[in-house]
mmCIF file of C-alpha atoms and ligand atoms in Angstrom:
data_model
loop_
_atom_site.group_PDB
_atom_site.id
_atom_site.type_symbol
_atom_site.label_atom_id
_atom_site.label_comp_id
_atom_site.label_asym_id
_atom_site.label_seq_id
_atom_site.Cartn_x
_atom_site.Cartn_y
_atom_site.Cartn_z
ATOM 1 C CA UNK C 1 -78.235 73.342 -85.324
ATOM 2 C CA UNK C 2 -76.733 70.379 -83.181
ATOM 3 C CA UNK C 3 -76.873 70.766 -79.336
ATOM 4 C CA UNK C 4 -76.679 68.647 -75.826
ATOM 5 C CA UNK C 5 -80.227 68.026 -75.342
ATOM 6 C CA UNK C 6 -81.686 66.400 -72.027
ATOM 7 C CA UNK C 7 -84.355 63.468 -72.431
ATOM 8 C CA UNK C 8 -85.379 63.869 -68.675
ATOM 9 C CA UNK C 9 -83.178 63.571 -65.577
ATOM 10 C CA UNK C 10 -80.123 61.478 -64.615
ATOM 11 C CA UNK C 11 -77.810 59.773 -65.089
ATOM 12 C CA UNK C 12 -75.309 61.235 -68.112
ATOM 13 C CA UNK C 13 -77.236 59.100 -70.974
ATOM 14 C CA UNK C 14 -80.176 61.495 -70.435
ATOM 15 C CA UNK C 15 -77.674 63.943 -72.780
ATOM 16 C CA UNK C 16 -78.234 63.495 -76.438
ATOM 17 C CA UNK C 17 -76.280 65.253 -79.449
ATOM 18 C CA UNK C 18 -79.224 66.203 -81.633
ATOM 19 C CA UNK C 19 -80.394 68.336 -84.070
ATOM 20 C CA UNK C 20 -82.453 71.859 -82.529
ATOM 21 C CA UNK C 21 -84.120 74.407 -83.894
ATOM 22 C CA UNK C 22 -82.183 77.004 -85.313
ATOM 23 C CA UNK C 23 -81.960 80.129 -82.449
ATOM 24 C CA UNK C 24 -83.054 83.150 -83.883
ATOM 25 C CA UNK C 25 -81.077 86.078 -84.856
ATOM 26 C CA UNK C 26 -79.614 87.697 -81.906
ATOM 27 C CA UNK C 27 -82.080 89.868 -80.738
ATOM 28 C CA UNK C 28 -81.006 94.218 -79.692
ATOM 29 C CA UNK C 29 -77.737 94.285 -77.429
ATOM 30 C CA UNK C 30 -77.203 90.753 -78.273
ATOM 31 C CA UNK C 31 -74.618 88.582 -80.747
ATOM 32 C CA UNK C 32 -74.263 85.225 -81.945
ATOM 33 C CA UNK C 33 -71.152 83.086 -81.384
ATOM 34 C CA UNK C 34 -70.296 80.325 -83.441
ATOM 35 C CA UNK C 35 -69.254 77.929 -80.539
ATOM 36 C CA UNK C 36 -65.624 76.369 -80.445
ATOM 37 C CA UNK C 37 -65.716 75.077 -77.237
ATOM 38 C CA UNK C 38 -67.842 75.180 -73.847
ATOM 39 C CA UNK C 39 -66.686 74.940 -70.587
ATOM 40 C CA UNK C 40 -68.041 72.027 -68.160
ATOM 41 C CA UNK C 41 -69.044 72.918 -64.705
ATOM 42 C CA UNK C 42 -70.670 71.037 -61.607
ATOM 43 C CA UNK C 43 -73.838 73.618 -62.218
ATOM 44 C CA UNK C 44 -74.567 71.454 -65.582
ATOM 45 C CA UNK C 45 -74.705 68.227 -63.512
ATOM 46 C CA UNK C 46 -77.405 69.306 -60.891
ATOM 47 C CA UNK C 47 -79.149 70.948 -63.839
ATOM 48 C CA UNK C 48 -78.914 67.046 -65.513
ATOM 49 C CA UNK C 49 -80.037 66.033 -62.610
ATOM 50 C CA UNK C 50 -83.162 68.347 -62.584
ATOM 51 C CA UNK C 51 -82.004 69.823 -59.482
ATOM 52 C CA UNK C 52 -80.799 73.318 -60.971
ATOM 53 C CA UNK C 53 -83.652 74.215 -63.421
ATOM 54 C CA UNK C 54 -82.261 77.247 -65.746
ATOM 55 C CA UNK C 55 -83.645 80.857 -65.200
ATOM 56 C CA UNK C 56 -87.079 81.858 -66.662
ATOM 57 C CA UNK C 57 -86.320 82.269 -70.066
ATOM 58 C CA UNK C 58 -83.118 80.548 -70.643
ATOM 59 C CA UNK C 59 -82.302 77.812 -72.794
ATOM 60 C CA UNK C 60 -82.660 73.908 -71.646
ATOM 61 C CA UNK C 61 -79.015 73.109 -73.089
ATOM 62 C CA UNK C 62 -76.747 72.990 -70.439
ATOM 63 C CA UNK C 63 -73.326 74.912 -70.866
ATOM 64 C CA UNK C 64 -72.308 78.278 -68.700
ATOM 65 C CA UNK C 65 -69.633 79.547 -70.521
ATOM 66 C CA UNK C 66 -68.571 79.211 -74.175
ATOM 67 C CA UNK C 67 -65.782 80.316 -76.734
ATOM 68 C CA UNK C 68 -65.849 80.990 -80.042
ATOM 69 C CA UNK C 69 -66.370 83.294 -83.289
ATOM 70 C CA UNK C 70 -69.009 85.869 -83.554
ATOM 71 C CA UNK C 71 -71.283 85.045 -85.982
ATOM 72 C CA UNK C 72 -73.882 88.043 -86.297
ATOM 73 C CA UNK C 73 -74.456 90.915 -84.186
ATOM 74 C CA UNK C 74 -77.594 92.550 -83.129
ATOM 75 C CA UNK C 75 -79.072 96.331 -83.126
ATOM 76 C CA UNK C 76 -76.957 98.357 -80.991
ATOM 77 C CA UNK C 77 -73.922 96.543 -80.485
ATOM 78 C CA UNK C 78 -70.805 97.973 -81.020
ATOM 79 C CA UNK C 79 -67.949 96.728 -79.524
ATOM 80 C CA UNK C 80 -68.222 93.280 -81.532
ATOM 81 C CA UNK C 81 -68.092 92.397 -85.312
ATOM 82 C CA UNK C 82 -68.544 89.039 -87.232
ATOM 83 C CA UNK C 83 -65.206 87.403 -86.929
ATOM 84 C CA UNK C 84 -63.912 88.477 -83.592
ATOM 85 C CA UNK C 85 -62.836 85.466 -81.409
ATOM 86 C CA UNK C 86 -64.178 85.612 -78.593
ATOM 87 C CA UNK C 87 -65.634 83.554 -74.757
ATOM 88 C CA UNK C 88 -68.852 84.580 -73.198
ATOM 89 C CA UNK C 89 -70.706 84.338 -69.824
ATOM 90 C CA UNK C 90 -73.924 82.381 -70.155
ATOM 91 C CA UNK C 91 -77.191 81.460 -68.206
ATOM 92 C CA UNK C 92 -77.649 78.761 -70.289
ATOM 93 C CA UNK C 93 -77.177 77.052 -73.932
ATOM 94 C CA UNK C 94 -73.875 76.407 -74.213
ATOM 95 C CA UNK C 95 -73.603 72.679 -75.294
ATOM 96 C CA UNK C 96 -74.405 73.634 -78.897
ATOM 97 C CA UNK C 97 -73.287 74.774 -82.056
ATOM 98 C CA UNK C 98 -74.374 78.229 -81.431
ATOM 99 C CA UNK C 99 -75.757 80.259 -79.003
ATOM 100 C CA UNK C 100 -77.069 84.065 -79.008
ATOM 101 C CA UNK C 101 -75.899 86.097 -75.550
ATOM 102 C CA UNK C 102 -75.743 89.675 -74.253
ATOM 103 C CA UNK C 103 -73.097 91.800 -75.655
ATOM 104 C CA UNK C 104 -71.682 92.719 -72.722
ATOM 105 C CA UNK C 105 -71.318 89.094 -71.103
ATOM 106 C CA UNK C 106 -68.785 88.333 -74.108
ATOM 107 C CA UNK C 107 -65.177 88.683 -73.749
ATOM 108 C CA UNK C 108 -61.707 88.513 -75.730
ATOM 109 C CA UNK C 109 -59.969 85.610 -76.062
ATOM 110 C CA UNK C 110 -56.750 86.569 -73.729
ATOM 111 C CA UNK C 111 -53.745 86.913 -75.564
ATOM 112 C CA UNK C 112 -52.084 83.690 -75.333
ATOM 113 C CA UNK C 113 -54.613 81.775 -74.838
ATOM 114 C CA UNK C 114 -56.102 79.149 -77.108
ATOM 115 C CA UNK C 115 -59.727 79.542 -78.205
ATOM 116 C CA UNK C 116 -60.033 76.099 -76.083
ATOM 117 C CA UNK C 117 -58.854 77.064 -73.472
ATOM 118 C CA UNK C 118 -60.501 80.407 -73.170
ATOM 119 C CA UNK C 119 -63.987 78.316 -72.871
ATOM 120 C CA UNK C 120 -62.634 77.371 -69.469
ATOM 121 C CA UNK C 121 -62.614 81.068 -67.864
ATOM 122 C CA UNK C 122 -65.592 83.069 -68.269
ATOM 123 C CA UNK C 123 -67.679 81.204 -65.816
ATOM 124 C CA UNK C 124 -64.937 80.454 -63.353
ATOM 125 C CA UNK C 125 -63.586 84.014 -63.133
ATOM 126 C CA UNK C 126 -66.436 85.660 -63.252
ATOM 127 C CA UNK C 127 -67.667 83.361 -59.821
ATOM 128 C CA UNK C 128 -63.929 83.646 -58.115
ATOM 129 C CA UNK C 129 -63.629 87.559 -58.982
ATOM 130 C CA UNK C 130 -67.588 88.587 -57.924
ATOM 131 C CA UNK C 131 -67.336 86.832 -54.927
ATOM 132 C CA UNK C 132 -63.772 86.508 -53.688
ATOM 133 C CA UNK C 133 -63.273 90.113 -55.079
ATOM 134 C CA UNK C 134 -66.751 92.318 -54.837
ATOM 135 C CA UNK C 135 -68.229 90.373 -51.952
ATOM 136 C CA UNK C 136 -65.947 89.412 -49.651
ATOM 137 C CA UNK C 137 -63.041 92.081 -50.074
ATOM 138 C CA UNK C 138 -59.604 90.094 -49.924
ATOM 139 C CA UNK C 139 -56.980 92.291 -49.198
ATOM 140 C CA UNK C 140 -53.134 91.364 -50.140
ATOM 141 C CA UNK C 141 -51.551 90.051 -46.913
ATOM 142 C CA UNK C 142 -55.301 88.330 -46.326
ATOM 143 C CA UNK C 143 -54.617 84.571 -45.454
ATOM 144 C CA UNK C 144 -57.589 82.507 -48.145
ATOM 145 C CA UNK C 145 -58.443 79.277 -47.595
ATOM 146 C CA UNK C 146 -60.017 77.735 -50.560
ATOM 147 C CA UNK C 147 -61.910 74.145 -50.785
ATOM 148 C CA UNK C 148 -61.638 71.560 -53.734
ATOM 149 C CA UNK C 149 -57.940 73.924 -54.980
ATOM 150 C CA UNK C 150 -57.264 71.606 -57.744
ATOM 151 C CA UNK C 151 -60.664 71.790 -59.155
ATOM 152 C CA UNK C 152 -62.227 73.849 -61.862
ATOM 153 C CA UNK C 153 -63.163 77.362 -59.666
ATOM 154 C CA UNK C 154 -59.918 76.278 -56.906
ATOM 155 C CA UNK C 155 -57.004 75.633 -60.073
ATOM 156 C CA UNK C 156 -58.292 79.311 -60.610
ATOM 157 C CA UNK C 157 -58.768 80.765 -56.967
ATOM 158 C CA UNK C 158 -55.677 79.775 -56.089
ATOM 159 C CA UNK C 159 -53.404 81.785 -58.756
ATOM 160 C CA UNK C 160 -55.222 84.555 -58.752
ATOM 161 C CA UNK C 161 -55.909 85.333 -54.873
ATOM 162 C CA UNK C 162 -51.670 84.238 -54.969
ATOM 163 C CA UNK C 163 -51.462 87.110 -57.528
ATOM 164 C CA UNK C 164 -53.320 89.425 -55.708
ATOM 165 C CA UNK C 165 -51.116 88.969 -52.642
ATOM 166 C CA UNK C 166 -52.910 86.699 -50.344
ATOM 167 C CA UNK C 167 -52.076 83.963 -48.626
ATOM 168 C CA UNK C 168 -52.875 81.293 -50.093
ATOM 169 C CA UNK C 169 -54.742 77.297 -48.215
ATOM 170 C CA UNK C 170 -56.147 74.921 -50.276
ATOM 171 C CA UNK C 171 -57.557 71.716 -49.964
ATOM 172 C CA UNK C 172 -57.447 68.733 -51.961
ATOM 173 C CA UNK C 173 -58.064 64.906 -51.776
ATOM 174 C CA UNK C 174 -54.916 63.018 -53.531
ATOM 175 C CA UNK C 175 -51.114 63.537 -53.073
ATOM 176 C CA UNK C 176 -51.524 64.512 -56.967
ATOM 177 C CA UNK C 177 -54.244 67.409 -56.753
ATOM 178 C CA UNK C 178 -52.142 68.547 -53.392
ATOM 179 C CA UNK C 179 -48.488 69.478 -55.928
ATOM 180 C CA UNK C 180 -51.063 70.518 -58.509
ATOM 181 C CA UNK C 181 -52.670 73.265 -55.807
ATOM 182 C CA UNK C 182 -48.780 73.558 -54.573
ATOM 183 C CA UNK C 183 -47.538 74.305 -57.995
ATOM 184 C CA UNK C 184 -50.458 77.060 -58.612
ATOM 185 C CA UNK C 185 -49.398 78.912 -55.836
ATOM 186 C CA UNK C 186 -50.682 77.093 -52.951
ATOM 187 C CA UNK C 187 -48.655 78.355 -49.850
ATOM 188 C CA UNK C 188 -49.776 75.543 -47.825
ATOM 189 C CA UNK C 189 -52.047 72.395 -49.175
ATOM 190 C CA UNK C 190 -54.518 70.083 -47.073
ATOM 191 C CA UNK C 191 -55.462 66.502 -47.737
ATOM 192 C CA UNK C 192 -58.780 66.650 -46.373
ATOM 193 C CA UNK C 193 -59.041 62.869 -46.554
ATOM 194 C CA UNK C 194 -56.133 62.249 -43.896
ATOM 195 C CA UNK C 195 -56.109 65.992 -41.827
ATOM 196 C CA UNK C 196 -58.308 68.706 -40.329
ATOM 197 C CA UNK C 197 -58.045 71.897 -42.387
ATOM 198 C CA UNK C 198 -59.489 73.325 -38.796
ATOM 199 C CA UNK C 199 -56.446 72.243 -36.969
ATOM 200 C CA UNK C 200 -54.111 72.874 -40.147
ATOM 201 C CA UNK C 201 -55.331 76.200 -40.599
ATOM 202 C CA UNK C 202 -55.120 77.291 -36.912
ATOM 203 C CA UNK C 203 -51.274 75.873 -36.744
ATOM 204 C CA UNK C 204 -49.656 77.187 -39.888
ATOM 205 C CA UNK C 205 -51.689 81.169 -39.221
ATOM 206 C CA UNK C 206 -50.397 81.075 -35.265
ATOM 207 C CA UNK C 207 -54.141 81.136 -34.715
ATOM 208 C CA UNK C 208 -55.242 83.761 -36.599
ATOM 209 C CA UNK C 209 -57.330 82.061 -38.880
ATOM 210 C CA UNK C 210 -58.495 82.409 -42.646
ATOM 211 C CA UNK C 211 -59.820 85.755 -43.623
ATOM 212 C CA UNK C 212 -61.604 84.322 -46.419
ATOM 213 C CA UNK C 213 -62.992 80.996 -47.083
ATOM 214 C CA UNK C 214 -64.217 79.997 -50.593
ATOM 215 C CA UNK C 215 -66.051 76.897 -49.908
ATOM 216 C CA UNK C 216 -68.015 74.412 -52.300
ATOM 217 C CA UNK C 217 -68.924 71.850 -49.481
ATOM 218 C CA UNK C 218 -72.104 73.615 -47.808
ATOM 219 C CA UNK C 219 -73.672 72.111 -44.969
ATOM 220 C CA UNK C 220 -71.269 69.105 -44.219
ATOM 221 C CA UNK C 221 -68.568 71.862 -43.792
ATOM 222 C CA UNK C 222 -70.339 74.976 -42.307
ATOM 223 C CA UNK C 223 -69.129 74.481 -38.775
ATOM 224 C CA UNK C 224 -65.712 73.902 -39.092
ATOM 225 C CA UNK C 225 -65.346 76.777 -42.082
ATOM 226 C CA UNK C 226 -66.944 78.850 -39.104
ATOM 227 C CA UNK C 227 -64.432 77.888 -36.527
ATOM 228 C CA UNK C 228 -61.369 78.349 -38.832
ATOM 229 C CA UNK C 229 -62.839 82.154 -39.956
ATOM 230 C CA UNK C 230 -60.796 84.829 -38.280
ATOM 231 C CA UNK C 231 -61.600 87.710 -36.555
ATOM 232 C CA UNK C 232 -63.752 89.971 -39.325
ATOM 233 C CA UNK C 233 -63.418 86.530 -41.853
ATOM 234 C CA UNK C 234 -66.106 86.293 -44.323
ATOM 235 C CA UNK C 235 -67.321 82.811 -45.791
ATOM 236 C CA UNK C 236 -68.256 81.980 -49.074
ATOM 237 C CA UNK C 237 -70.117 79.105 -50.045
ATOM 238 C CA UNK C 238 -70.461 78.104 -53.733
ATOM 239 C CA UNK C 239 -71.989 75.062 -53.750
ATOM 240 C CA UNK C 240 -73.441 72.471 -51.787
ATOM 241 C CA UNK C 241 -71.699 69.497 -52.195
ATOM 242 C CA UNK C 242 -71.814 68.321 -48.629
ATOM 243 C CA UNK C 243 -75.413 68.975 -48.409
ATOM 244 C CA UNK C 244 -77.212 72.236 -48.295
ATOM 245 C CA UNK C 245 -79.168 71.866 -44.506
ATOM 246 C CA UNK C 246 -76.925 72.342 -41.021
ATOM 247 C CA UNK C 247 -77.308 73.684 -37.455
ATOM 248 C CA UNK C 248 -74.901 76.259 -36.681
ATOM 249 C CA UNK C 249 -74.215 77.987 -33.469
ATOM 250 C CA UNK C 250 -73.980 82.023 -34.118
ATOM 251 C CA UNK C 251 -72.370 82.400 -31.510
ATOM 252 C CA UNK C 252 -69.493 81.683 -33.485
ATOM 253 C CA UNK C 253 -70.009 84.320 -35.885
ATOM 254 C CA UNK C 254 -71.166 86.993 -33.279
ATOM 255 C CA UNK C 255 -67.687 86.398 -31.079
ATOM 256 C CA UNK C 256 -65.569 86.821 -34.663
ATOM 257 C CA UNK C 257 -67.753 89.877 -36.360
ATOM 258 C CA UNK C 258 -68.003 87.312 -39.027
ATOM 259 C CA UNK C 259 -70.316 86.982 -41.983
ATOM 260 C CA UNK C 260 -71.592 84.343 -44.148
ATOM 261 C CA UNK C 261 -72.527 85.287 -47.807
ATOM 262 C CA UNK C 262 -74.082 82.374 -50.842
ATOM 263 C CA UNK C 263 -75.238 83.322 -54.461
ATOM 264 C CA UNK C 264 -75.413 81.677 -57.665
ATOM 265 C CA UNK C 265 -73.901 83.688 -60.301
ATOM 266 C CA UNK C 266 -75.800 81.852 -63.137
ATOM 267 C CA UNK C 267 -79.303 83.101 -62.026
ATOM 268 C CA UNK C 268 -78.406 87.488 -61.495
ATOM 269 C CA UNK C 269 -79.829 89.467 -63.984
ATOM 270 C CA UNK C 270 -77.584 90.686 -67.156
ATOM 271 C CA UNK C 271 -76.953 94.094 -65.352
ATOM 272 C CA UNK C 272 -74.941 92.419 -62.777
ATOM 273 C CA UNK C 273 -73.334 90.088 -64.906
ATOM 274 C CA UNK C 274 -72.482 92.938 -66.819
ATOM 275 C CA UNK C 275 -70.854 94.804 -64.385
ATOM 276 C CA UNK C 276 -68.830 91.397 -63.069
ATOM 277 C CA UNK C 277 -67.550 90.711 -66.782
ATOM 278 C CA UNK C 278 -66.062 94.645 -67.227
ATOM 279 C CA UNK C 279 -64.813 94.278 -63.608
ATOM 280 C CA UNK C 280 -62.607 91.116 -65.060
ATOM 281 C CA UNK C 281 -61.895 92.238 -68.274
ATOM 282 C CA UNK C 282 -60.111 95.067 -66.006
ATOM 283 C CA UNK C 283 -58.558 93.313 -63.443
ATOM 284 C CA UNK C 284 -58.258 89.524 -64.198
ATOM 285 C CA UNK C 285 -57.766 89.825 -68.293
ATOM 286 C CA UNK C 286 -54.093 91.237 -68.073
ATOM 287 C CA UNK C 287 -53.154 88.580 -65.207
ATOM 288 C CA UNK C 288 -54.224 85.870 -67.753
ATOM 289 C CA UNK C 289 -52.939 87.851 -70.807
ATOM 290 C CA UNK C 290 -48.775 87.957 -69.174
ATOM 291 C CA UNK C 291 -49.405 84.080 -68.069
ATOM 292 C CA UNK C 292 -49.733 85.020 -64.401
ATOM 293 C CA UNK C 293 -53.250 83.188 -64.140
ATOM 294 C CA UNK C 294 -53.778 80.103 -66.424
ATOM 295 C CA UNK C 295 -56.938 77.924 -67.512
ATOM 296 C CA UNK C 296 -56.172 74.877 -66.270
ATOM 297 C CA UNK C 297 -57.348 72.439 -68.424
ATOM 298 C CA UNK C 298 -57.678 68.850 -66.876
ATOM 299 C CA UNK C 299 -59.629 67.399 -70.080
ATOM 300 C CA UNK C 300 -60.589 67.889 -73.714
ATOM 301 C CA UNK C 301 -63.466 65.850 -75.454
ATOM 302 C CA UNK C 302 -66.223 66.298 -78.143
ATOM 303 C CA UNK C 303 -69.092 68.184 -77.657
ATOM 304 C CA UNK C 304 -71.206 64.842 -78.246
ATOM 305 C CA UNK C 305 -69.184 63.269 -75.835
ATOM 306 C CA UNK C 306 -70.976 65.744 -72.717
ATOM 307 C CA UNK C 307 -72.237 62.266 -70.805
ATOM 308 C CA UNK C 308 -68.285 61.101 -71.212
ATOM 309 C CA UNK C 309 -67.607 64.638 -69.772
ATOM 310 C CA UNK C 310 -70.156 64.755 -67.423
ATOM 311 C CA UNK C 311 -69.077 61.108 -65.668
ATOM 312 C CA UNK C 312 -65.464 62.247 -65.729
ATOM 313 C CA UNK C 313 -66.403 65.362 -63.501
ATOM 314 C CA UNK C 314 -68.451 62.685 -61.231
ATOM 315 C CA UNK C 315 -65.623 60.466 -60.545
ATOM 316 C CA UNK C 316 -63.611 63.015 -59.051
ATOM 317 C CA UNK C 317 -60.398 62.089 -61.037
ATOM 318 C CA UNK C 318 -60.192 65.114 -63.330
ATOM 319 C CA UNK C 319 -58.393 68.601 -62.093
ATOM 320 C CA UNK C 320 -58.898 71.879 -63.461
ATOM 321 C CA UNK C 321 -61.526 72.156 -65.801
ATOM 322 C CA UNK C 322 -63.328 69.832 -68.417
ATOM 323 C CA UNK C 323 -63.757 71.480 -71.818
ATOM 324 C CA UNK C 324 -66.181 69.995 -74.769
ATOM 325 C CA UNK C 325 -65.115 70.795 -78.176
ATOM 326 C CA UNK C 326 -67.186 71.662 -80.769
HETATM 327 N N1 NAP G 1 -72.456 79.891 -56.802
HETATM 328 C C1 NAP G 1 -72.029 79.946 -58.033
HETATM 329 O O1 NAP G 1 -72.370 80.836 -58.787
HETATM 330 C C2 NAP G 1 -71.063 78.901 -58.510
HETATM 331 C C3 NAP G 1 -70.390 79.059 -59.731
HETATM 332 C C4 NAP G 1 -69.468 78.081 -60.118
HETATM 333 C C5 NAP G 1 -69.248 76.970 -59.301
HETATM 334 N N2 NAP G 1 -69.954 76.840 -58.144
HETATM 335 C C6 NAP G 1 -69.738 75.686 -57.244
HETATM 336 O O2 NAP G 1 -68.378 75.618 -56.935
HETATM 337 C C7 NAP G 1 -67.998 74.268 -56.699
HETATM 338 C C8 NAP G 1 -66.793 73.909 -57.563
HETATM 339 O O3 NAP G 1 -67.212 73.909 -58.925
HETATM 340 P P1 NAP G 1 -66.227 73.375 -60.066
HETATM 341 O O4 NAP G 1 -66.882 73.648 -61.360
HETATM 342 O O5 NAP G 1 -64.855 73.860 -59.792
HETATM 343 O O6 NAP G 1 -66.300 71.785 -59.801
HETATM 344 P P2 NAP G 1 -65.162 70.681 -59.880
HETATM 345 O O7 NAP G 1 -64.099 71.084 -60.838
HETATM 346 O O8 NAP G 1 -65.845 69.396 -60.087
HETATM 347 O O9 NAP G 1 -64.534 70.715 -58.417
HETATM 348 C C9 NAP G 1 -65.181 70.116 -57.339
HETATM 349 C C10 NAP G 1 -64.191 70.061 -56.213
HETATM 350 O O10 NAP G 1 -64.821 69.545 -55.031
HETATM 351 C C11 NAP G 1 -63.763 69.023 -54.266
HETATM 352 N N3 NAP G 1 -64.219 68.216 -53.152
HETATM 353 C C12 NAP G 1 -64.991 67.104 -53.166
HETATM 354 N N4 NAP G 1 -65.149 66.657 -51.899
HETATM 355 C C13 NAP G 1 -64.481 67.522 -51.080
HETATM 356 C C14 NAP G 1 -64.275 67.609 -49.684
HETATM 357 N N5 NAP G 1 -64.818 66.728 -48.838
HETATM 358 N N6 NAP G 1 -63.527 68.633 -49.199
HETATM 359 C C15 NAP G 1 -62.996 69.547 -50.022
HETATM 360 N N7 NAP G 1 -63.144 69.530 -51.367
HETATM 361 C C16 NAP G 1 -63.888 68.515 -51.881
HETATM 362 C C17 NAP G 1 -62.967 68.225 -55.276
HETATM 363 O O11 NAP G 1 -61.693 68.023 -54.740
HETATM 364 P P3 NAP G 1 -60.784 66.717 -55.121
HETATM 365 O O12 NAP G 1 -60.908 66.567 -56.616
HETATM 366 O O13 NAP G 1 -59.425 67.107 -54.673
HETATM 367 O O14 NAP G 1 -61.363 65.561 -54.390
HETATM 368 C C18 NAP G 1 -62.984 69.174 -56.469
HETATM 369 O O15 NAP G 1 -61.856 70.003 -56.472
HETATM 370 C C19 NAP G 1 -69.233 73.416 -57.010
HETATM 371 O O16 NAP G 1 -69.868 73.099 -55.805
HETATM 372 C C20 NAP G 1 -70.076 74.339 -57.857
HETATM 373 O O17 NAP G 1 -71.446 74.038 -57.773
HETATM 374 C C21 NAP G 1 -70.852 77.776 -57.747
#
């Protein structure tokens, strides 16, 4: 089979389209999909980079999240059959032609949705549900403040926290990504280039604060996030974008009974990613099935064309999600 495969660390040209060994049969509990398309997400650069090795076990092909048509299914699994369209959850592998995953990390493509498109939520929902959802508890009436809103996980965030009846901050760096976060939902939207979300924040909640932050920024943004958590506010940080090392004062966090929570979602074992993909086949499947919640899908290429992808995602001018067709 053809896949993305990485000749070292780097820059995007370290990704070659090339021919594989074949994967073998899907092992017990396990199917193979056919892959249609594969989602693109900031986890595949560090791993490009060599800073985000995959799991023990898992493939070197980059590629979280893939849809497509089930190919073969393994001993034991019931719920799929050869033919059934379909977008799965992955640790790994998905910038290829095929790729063999846990039965119970695959789900339906949502009414409505394209097979494309459906590459661009398992990975995205999965990360916005387990943490926004499981972890931190957002409750309707719950002011959320979410960083980067017109990217891949905040085009996502922000509809569905909006569905779930929060209320709903993002930020964003362009006039353009600001009405893109505004049209989602957005209640208010922050140009973190030219204001303070801090000082934004505090004005438009009468000082109350956000009660949940999802944050991608790390380190560079740790204090302020801290100082615009309200009383009981939990913080979430994704990713480290702003660096991953910073001195905080507790004191913050003791005076607002606040807490702090980080995980990758890519590295828990298939147990938990189990129990995260029935928990949004639940609740986030129907909001995507009636239109509520859409993949937003900033960009469409080629499969072989993952570097293309890859620098697109760098330059910071794409919104929503990048998906790579097979
Ligand atoms: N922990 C996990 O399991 C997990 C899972 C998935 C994703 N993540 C993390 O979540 C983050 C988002 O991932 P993604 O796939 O959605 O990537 P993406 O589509 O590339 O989005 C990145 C976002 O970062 C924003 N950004 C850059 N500089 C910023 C700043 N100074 N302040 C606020 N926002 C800023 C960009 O906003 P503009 O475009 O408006 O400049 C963009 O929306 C990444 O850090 C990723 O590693 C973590």
């Amino acid at each position: 089979m053809y896949a993305i495969k990485l000749n070292g660390f780097g820059d995007p040209e370290v990704m070659e389209w090339d021919e594989m060994d074949d994967l073998p049969a899907p092992g017990p509990g396990q199917v193979a999909i056919d892959v249609v398309a594969a989602g693109v997400n900031r986890a595949d650069v560090m791993q490009r980079m060599g800073f985000y090795p995959p799991p023990p076990g898992v493939s070197e092909v980059p590629g979280l999240e893939v849809s497509g048509v089930i190919a073969e299914v393994g001993a034991g699994v019931q719920d799929w059959a050869p033919g059934d369209e379909v977008c799965a959850l992955l640790a790994g592998g998905g910038y290829a032609e095929r790729v063999n995953v846990a039965a119970t990390q695959v789900l339906p493509v949502p009414k409505g949705v394209s097979i494309t498109s459906a590459a661009a939520l398992p990975e995205t929902a999965a990360t916005v549900w387990s943490n926004v959802m499981m972890v931190a508890g957002l409750r309707a009436g719950d002011t959320f403040l979410v960083h980067g809103g017109a990217g891949g996980i905040g085009t996502f965030a922000i509809q569905l926290t909006k569905a779930l009846g929060a209320r709903v901050i993002a930020t964003a760096g362009s006039p353009e990504k600001l009405a893109l976060c505004r049209e989602l939902g957005a209640d208010v939207a922050i140009h973190y280039r030219e204001q303070d979300f801090v000082e934004v924040v505090a004005e438009v909640t009468d000082g109350h604060g956000a009660d949940v932050i999802l944050d991608n920024m790390g380190a560079s943004y740790l204090t302020r996030n801290l100082d615009t958590l309200a009383i009981e506010g939990r913080l979430i940080v994704l990713g480290f974008q702003g660096g991953s090392k910073a001195e905080v004062d507790l004191r913050t966090l003791f005076h607002k009974r606040g807490a702090v929570f980080s995980a990758s979602l890519r590295a828990r074992p298939v147990g938990e990613k189990t129990t995260i993909c029935a928990a949004v086949a639940e609740h986030v499947w129907p909001l995507v099935a009636d239109g509520t919640v859409r993949a937003i899908v900033g960009r469409t290429l080629p499969l072989a064309e993952a570097a293309e992808a890859h620098r697109l995602m760098e330059s910071g001018e794409s919104t929503g999600k990048i998906v790579l067709v097979a």
